[in-house]
Structures are given as C-alpha cells and as structure tokens.
Short mmCIF file of C-alpha atoms in Angstrom, two decimals:
data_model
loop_
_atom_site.label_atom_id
_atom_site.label_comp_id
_atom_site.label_asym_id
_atom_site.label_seq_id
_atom_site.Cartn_x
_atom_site.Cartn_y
_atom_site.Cartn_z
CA UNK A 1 216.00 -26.50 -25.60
CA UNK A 2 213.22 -25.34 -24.14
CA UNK A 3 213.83 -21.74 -24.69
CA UNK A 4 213.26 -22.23 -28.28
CA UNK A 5 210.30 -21.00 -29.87
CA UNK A 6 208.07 -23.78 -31.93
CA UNK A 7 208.18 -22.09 -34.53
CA UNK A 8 212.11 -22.15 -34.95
CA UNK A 9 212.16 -26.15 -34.73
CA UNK A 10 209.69 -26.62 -37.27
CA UNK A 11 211.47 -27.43 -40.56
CA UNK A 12 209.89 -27.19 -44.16
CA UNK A 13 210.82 -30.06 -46.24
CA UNK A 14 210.37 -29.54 -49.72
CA UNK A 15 211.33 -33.10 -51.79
CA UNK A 16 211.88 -32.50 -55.15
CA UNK A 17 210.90 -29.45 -56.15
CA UNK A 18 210.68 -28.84 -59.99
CA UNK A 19 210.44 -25.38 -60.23
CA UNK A 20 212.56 -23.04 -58.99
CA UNK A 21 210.07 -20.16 -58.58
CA UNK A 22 208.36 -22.26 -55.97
CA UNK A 23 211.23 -22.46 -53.96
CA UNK A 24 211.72 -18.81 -53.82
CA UNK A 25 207.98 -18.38 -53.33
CA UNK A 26 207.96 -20.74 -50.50
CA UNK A 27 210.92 -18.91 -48.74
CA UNK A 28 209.03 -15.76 -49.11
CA UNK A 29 205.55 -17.73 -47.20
CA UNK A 30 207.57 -18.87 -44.71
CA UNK A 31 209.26 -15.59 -43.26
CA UNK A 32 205.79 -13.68 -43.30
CA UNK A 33 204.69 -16.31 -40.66
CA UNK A 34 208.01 -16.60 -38.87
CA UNK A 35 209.53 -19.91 -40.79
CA UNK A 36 213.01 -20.02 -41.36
CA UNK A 37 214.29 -23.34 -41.84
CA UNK A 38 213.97 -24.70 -45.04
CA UNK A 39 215.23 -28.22 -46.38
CA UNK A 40 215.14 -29.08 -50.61
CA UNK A 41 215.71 -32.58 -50.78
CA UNK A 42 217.27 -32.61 -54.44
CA UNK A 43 215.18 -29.85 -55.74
CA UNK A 44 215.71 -29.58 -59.65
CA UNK A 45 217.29 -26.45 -59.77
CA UNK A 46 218.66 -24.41 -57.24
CA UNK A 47 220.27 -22.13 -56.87
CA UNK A 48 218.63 -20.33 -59.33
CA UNK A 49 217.71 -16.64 -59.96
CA UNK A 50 213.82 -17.52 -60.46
CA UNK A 51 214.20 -18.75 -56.96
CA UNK A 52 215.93 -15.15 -55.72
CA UNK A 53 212.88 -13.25 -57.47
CA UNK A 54 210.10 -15.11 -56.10
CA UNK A 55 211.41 -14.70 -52.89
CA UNK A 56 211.56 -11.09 -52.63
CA UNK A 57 212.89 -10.10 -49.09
CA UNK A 58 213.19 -13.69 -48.48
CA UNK A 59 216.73 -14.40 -49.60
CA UNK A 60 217.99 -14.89 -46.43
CA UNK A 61 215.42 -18.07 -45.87
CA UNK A 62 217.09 -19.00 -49.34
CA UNK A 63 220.10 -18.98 -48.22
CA UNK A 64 220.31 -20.85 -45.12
CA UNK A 65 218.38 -23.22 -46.95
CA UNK A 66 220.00 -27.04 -46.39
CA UNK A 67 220.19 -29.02 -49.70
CA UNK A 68 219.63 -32.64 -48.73
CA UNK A 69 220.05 -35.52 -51.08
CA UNK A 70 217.49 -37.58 -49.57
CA UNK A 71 214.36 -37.22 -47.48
CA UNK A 72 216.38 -39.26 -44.32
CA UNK A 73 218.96 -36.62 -44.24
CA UNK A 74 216.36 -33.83 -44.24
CA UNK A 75 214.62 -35.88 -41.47
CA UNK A 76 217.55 -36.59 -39.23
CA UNK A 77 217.03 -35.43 -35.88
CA UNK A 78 213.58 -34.50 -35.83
CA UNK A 79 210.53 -36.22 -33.86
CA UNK A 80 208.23 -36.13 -36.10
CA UNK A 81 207.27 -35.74 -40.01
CA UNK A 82 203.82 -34.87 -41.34
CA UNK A 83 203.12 -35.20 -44.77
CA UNK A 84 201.31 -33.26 -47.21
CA UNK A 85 199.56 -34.76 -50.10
CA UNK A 86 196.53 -34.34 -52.09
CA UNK A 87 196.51 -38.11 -52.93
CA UNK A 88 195.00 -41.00 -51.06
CA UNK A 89 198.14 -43.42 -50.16
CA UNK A 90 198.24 -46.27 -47.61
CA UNK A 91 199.87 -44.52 -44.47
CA UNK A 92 200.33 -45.24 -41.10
CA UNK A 93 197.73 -43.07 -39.71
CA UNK A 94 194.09 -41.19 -41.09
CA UNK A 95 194.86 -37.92 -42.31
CA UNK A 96 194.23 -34.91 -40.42
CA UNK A 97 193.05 -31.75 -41.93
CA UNK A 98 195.76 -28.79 -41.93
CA UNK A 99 194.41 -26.76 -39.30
CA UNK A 100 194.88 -29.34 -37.03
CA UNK A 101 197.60 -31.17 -38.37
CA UNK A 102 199.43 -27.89 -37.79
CA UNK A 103 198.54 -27.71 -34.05
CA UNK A 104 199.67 -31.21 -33.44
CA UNK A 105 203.33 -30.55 -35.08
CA UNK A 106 203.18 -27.16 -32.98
CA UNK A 107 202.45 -28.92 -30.06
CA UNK A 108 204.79 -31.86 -30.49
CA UNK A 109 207.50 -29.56 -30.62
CA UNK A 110 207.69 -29.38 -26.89
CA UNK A 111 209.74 -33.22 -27.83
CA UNK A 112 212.12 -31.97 -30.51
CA UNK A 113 212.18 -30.60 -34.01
CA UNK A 114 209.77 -31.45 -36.59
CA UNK A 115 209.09 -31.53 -40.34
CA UNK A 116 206.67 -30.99 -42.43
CA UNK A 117 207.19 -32.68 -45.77
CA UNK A 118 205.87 -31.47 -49.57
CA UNK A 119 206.38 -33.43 -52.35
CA UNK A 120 206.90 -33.11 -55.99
CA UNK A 121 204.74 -30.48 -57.96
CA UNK A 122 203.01 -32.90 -60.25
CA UNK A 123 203.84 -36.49 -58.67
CA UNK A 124 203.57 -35.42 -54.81
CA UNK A 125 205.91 -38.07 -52.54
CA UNK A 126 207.31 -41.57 -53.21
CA UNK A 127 205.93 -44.02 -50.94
CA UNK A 128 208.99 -44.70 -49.76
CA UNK A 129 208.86 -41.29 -48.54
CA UNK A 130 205.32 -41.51 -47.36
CA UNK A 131 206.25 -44.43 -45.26
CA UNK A 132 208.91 -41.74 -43.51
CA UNK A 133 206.42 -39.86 -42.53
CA UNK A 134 204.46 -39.96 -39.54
CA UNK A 135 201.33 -38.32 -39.59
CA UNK A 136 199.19 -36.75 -42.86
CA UNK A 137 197.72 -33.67 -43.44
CA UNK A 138 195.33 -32.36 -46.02
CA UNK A 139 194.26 -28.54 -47.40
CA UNK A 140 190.54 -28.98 -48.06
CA UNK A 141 189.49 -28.14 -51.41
CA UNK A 142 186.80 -27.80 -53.46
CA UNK A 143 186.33 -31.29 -55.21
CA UNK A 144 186.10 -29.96 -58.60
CA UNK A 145 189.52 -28.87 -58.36
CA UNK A 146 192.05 -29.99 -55.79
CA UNK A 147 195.63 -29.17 -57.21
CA UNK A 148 197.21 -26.19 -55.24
CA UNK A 149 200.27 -24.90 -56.32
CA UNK A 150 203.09 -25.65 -53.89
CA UNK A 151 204.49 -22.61 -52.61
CA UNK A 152 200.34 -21.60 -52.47
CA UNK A 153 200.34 -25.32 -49.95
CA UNK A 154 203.15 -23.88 -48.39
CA UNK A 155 201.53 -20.69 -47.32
CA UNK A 156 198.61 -22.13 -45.91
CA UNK A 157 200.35 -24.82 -43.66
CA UNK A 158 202.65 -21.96 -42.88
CA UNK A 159 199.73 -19.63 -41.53
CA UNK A 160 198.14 -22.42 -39.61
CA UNK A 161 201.17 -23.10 -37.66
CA UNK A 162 202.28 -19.83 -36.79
CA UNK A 163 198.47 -19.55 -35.57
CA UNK A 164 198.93 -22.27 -33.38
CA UNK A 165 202.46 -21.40 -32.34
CA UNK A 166 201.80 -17.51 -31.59
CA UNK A 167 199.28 -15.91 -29.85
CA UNK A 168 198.39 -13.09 -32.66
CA UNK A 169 196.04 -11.19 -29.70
CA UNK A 170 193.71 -8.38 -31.34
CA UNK A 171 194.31 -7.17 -34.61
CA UNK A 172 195.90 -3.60 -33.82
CA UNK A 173 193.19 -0.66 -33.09
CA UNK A 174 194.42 2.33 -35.56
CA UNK A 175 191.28 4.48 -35.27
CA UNK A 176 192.77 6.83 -32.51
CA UNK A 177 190.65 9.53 -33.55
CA UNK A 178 187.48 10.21 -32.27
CA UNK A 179 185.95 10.19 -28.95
CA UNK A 180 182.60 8.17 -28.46
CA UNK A 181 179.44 10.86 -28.11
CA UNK A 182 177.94 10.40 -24.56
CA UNK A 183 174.65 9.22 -23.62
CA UNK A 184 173.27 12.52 -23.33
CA UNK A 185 174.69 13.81 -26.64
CA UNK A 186 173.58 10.88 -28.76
CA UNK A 187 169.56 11.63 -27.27
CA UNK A 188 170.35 15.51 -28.28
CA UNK A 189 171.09 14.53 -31.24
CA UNK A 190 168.15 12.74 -31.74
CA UNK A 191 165.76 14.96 -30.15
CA UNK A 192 167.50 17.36 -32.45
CA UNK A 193 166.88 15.26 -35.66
CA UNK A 194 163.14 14.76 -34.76
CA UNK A 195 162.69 18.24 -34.05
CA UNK A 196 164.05 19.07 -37.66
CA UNK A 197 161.83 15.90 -39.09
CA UNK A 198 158.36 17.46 -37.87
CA UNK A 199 159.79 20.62 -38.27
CA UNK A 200 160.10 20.31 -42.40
CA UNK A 201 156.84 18.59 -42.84
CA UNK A 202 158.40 15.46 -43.24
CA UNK A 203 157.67 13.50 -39.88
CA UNK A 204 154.19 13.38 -38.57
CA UNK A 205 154.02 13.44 -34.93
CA UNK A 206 150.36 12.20 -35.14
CA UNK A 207 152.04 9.13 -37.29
CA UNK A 208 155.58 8.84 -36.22
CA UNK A 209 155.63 5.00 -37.72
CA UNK A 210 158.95 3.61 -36.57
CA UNK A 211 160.81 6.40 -38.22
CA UNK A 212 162.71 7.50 -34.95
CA UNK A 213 163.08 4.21 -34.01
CA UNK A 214 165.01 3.30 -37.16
CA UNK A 215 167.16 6.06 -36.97
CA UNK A 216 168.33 5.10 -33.53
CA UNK A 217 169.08 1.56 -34.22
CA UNK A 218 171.04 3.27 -37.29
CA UNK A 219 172.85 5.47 -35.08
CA UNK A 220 173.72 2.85 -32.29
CA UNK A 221 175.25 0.52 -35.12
CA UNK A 222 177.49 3.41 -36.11
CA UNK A 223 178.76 3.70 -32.78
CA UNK A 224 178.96 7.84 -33.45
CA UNK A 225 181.69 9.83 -32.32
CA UNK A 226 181.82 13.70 -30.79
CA UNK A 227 182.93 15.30 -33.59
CA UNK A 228 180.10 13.33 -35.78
CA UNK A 229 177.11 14.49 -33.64
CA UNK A 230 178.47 17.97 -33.67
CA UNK A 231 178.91 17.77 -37.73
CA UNK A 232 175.45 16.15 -37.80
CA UNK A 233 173.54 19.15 -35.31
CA UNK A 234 175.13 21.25 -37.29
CA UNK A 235 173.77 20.51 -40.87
CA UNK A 236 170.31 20.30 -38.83
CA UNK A 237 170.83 23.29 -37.47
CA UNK A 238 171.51 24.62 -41.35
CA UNK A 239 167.96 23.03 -42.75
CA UNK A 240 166.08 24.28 -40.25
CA UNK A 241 166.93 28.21 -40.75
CA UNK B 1 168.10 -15.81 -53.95
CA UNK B 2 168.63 -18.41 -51.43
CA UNK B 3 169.62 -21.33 -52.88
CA UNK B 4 172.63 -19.63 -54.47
CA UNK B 5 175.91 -20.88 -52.43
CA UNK B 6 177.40 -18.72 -50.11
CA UNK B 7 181.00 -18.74 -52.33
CA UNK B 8 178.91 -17.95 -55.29
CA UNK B 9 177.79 -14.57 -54.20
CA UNK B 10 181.83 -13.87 -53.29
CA UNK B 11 183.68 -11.37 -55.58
CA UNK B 12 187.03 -11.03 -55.49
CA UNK B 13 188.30 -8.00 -56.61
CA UNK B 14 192.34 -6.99 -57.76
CA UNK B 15 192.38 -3.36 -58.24
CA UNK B 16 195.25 -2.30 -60.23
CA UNK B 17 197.50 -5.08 -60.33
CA UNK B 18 200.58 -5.23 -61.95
CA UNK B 19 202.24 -8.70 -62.43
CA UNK B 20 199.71 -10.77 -64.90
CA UNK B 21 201.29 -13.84 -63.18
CA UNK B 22 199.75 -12.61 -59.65
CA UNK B 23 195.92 -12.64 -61.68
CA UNK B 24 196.66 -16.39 -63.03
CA UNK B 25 197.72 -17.74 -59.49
CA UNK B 26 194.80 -15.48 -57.77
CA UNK B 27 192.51 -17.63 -60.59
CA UNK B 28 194.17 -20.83 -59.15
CA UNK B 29 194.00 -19.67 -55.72
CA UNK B 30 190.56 -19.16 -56.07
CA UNK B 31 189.24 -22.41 -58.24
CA UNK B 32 190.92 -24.50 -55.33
CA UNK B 33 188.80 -23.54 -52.42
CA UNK B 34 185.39 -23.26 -54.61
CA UNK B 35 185.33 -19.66 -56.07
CA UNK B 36 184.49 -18.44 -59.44
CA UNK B 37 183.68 -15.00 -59.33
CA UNK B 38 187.03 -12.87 -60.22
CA UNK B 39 186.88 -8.83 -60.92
CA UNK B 40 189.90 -6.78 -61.92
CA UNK B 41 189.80 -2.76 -61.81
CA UNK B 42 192.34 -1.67 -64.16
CA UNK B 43 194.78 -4.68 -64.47
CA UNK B 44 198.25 -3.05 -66.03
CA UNK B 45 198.39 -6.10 -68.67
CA UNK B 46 195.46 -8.86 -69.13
CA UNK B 47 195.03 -11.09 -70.89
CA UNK B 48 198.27 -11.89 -70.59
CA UNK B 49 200.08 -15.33 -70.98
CA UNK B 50 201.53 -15.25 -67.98
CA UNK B 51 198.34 -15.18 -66.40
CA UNK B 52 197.15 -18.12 -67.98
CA UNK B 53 200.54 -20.19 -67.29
CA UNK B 54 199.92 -19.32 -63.75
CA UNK B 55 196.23 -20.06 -63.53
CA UNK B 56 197.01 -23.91 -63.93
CA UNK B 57 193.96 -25.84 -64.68
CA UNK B 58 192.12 -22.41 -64.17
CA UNK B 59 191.93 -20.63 -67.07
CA UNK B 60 187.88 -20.69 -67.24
CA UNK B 61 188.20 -18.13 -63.72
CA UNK B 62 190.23 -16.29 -66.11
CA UNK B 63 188.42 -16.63 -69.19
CA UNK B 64 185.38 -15.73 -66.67
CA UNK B 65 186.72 -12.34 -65.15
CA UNK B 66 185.25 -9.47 -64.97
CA UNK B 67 187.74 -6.65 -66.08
CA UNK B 68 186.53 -3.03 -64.33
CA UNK B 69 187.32 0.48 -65.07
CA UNK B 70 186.95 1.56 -61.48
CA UNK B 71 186.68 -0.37 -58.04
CA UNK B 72 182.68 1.14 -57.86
CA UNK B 73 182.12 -0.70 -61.02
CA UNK B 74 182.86 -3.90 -59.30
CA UNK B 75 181.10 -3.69 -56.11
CA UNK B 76 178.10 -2.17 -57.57
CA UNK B 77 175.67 -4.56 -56.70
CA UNK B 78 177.02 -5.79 -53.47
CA UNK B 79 175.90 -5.14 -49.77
CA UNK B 80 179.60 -5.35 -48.53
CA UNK B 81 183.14 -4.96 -48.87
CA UNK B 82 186.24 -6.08 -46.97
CA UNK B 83 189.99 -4.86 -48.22
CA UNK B 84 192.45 -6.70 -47.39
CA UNK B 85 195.50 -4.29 -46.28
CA UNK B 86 198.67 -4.95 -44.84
CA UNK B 87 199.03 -0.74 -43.93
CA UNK B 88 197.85 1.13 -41.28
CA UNK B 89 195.29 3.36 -43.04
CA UNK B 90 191.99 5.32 -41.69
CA UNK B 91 189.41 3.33 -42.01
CA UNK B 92 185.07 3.27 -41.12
CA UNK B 93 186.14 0.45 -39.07
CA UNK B 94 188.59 -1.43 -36.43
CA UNK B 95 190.14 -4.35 -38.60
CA UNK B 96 189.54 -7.81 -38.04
CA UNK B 97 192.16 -10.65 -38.87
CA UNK B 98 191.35 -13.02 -41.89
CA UNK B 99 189.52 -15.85 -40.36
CA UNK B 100 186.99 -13.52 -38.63
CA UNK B 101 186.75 -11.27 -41.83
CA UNK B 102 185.95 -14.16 -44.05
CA UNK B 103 183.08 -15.72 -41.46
CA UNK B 104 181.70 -12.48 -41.06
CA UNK B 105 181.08 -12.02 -45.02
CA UNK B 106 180.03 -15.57 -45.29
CA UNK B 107 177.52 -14.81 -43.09
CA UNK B 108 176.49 -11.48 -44.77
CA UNK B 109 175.92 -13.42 -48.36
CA UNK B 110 172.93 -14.00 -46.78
CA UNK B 111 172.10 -10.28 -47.81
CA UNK B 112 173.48 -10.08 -50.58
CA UNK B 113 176.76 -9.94 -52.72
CA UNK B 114 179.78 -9.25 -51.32
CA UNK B 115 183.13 -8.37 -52.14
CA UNK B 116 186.80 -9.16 -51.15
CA UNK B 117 188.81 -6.25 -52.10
CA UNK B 118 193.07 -6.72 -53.19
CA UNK B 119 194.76 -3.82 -54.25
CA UNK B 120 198.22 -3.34 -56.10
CA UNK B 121 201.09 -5.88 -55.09
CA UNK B 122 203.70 -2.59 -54.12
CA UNK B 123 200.85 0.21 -53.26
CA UNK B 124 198.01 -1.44 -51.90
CA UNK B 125 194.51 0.46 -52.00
CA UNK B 126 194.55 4.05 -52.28
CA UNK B 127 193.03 5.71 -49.66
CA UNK B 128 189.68 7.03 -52.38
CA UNK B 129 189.41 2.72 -52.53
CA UNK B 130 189.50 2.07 -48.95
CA UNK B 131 186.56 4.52 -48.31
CA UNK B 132 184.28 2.44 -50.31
CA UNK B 133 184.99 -0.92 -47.97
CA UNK B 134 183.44 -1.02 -45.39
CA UNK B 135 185.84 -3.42 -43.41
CA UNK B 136 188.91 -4.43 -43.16
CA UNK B 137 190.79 -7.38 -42.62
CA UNK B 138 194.26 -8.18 -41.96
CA UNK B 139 196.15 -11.29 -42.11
CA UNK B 140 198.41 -12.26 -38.99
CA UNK B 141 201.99 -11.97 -40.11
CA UNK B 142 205.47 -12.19 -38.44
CA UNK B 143 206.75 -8.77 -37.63
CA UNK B 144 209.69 -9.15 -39.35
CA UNK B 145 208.68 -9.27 -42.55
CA UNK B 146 204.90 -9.08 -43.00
CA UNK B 147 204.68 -8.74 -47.18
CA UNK B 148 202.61 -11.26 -48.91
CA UNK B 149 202.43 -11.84 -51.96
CA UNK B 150 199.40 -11.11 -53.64
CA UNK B 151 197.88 -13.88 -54.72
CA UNK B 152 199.25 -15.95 -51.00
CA UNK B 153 197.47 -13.34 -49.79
CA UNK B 154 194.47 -14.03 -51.82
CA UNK B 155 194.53 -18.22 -51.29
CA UNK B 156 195.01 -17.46 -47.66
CA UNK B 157 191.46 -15.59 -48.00
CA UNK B 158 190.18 -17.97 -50.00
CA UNK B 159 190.91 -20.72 -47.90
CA UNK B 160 189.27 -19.02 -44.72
CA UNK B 161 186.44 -18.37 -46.39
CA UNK B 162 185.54 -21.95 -47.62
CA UNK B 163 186.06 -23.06 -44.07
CA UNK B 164 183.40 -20.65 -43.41
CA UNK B 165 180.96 -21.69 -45.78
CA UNK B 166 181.45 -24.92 -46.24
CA UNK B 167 181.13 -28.01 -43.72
CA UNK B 168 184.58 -29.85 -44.91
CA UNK B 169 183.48 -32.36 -42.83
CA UNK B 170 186.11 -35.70 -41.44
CA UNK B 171 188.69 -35.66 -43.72
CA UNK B 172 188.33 -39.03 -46.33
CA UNK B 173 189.44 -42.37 -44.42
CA UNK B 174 192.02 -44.17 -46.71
CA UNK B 175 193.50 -46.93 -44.28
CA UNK B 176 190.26 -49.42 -45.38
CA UNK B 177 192.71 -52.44 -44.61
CA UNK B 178 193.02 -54.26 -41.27
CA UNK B 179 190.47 -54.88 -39.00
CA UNK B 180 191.23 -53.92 -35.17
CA UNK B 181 192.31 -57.02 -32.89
CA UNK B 182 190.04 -58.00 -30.44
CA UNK B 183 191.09 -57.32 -26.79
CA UNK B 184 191.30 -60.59 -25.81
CA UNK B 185 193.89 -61.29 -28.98
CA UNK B 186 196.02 -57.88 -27.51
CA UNK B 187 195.78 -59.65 -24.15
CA UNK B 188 197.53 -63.05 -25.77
CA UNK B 189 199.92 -60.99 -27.43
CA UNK B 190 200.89 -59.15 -24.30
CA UNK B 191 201.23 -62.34 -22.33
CA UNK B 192 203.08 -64.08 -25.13
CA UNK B 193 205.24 -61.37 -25.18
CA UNK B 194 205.84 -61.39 -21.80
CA UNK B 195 207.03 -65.14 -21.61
CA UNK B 196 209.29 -64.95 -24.78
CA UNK B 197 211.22 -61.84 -22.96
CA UNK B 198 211.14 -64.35 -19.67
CA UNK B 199 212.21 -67.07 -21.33
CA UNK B 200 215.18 -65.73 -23.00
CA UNK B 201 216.10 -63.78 -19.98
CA UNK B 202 215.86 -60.77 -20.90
CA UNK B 203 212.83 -60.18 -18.26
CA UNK B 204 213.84 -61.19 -15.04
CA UNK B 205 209.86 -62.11 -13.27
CA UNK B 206 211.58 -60.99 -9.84
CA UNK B 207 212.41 -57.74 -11.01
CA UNK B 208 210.07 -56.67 -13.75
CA UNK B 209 210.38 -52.97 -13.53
CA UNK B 210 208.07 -51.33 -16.03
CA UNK B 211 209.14 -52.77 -19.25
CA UNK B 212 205.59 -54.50 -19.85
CA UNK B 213 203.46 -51.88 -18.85
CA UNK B 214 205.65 -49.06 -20.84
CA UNK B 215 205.30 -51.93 -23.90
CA UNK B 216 201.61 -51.73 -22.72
CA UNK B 217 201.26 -48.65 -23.48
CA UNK B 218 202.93 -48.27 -26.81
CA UNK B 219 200.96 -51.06 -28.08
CA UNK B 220 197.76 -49.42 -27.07
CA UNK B 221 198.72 -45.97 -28.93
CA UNK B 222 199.35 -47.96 -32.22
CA UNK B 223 196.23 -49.33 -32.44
CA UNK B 224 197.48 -52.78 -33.28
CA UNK B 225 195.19 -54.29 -36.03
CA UNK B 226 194.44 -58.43 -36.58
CA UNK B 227 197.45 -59.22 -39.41
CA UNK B 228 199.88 -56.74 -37.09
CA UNK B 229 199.08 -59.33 -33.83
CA UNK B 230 199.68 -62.23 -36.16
CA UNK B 231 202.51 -61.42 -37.74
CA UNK B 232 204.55 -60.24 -34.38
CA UNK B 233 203.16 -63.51 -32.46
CA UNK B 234 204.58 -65.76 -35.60
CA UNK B 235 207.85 -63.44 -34.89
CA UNK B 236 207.90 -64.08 -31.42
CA UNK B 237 207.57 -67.71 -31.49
CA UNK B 238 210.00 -68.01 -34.21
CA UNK B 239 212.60 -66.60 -31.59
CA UNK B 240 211.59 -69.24 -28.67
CA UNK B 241 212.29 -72.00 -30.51
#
C-alpha cells in the first residue's frame, strides 16, 4: 500500500453531473495533473459523445470511469471525503480553502484512499451528501461572481493536489545557448561603449551624469551573453569609423 | 494611477483562437477570480453564440473585449508580458511555473499594465509572438499528458493571480451553532463515561488498558460542543438504568 503514489488513491467524485461535456472536460483536467480515477455518481448522461470530445486525449480516464448509483458506493473504502461547494451548509467542520484542503487529502493519503466530492452544476450536493463528507473546501472567488463551471472547479482542485503530491522541482532551463560574458568582457564592453559615447559628442566626460551608471545596471539586469557583447562591440566598432 | 487594483491593470490576451466556446469559458474563467479586462488578436469566429453559452453569467467580459488585429495592438500600452506555453521554444528568458509568473506580474502592475498572453488551442504562439513577451510561464503538468485546455489553462492563471493580489483572507465561518463545552463539563463526560463502561462490564477497573485515554483523545479532536455533551450524557444514562 505504501508503494502507491497519492496521487493514484485520490478519487474524483463527481455526483450528478448534468452535462456531459463536463464530464469529458473533467477527465481531460485530471490526466494533465496525474488523476485517473474518476467516480459519476448517476451523472445525467453518460456515456455520451459530448463527454468523448471534451475529453480529448482523456478517453482512457473516461473509460475506467466507475458509474456509482449513490454517493456511499462512490465512497466505499476510502478514509476520507472533502467536499466542494460554493454554498454555506451546516457541516461538520469550517471550510478550508482549496490550496490547503488539497494538502490535507494529499497528506491523509498516507491512511487510505480518498475522495474529493463535486456536486451538481446548478444545485451543488444534497445535504445528505454533505453530511458524507468529512471535511470542506472552497475556490476563492471574487464576490461579485462566485459560480465556476465544474470541470473549471475540477481543474483547480486537480492542480493543487498534484502540487502537493509531486515535487514539480524547477521549471525546465531550455536556453542552452549562450555562454555568460566574463567579468572582464562585460567592463570592455563598457569601456568600449563610453569610449564611443564621448567619442560622438554625445557623452560629456566633464558631465558624465549617471549615464554610465545606467547603462551598467541595464546591462547587469540582462545578464549578457558572449556572443551579445561581441554583437554589441561590434556595432560600436561600426559608429565609430 | 495607484488606486487602480492590481487585477484591473491585467490583460488577458487569446491570440488566434479557434473554438468560440474556449473565449466564453476564458470570460467565465476570468469574471470568477476578479478580472475584466479580455483582448483577442484575431479570434477565427466572435461574436459567436457559443461564446456567450459558455461565458455563463459573463457575457459583459464578453460584451467588454477588446478584439485586436495583431498581438502588438494589445499589449501596446503595457510594461510587461508573460505567454503562457506548454512548448519548448527560445525565449528572452528561463520560464517560471504559474504561481511565480502570476506574483511576479502582480507585483509589476505597480508599473504599469501588464499582459497575460494565450495563444491558439492546437499551435500555441508563433515564435514572431513569443518575441514580444518578455516571460514565460508554464504550468506544472503530468508528463503523460500535459495539454490543457485553453481556457483551464486560463482559470488556472487566473486563479494564481488573484491569490497574488488579493488577501482572500480565513475562509467564511458557517458552523455559528454550538458553543464549546467547558472543560470541566468534558471532564464529567469522561468520568461518566468511564463508570457507565464499568458498570456494565465492559471496562474491567483492574485492567483498563487504553480504552479511556484512546476515547480521550478522540473526544478532544472533535471538539465536542455544549448540546453534543448533553445529548451523549442523556444517552449514557439512559443505558445505566
């Protein structure tokens, strides 16, 4: 058991679900964060070929999908449920927001499966399915307009939990071009550049102002490459002919 | 220039996308978390119906949008752009994932406008677009299958950056019902426990084990509340008659 990943004994509980399109579309939000295990407790319609095209390359999540005919059935053998709802009900606990509603179900996965339980589209969950639930999580929203689209719910709890589940490390580096200038090229350079400046007329060494100065803190920011000081010397070189 | 909100001087711009239904969601996506400011560079169909069946209870983002003839048109007047790319593509900068992306443009509102840039759902940004951003952010994805769809990838944003710019704060108490019981009434439930388990034999007081303190303990993580001691004590007694 414990060789299982947290995110494979996490299971998305959708109860209800009146549109078919948000199935699919929830399928597809899961596998980009590494879901897979998806419960419809008597969803309207489904199967259903809106549910296929909104989930794009996620038919297999589709398909291993478990149609449940109550919310007990989808929560057999799990641990713990946490429920998403936009509404204020009477629950057992204070709701948490996502972001850490998320880490808790990550974390309590170390005990056994979990779920995490959306409702209806328009009427959210029964309270007799509220009461099922454990713990309570809400998306914060902006008050002038709370009502998130399902599968759009879905996504976001799915993101939080694969952040807490998996550690994402450094975005990858892709620049594998350039070499940094060195110390000593970056001063040429600007030796160079104020050379050319007093040189045209346009810097007064008698005035400098914080011209130079500038330009360094310009240069630094860019973090400038070899090829970059070279290009650069060599336009100087051009205007000063 | 200052008292504008930091979400208010967000633009989020779709360049060239194709499915009307992605714009209406994006419009949705966007209204939840607290933005307004939609800009779309060449949108294959809008207006469209489909956008506005999507967009919900968001049709005046929609109604609101800014429709562009080129992606310069709609981040002249800002000091910064991100794109938002799933592909590996030469950029000015290293990316950065979502959540650091969105704080760090937050933060630059302070300058200025700034922009959020999507491109098409199949082909992304062309490379011409990318040079104009100056970052880059990506959004942490399972390996396996790492395509969002548009406008998930755009409430994903949106969400991340009104946790930037916006103190959400506790989430809203609901459970305004029982008042806590007193230690001293936890104490006299504990003992009265005790003795009802005693005196039906089910606690032997030579051999107690840890069936009180593990009883303890769960009581303590509940949190038991005034009517909750009541009604168990009236239980309890009811069973040593």
């Amino acid at each position: 058991m414990n060789a299982t990943p947290p995110l494979d004994r996490i299971r998305i509980v959708l109860s209800h679900p009146s549109h078919p399109g948000n199935i699919g579309a929830a399928a597809r939000a899961m596998k980009t964060m590494g879901l897979a295990r998806l419960y419809l407790v008597k969803p309207k319609t489904f199967p259903d070929p809106q549910a296929v095209a909104m989930a794009t390359g996620a038919d297999d999540v589709l398909a291993q999908a478990r149609v449940c005919a109550s919310l007990a059935e989808a929560l057999a053998g799990t641990v713990a449920a946490t429920a998403l709802t936009g509404r204020r009900r009477e629950l057992a606990t204070e709701p948490s927001w996502a972001r850490d509603a998320a880490a808790d179900l990550v974390a309590t996965t170390a005990a056994g499966e979990v779920a995490l339980v959306f409702g209806n589209e328009t009427a959210g969950l029964s309270n007799q399915e509220l009461a099922q639930c454990k713990n309570w999580a809400l998306i914060p929203t902006s008050a002038a307009y709370r009502s998130l689209n399902l599968a759009q719910a879905v996504q976001i709890l799915c993101y939080e939990l694969r952040l807490a589940a998996v550690d994402v490390g450094a975005p990858p580096k892709v620049n594998d071009g350039g070499t940094p200038a060195s110390h000593e090229e970056v001063e040429a350079l600007l030796s160079h550049l104020e050379r050319a400046a007093v040189g045209s007329g346009f810097l007064d060494p008698a005035r400098p102002k914080r011209l130079m100065p500038r330009l360094r803190r310009m240069f630094s920011r860019a973090g400038l490459e070899r090829e970059e000081v070279a290009i650069l010397r060599g336009m100087l070189s051009s205007w000063e002919k």
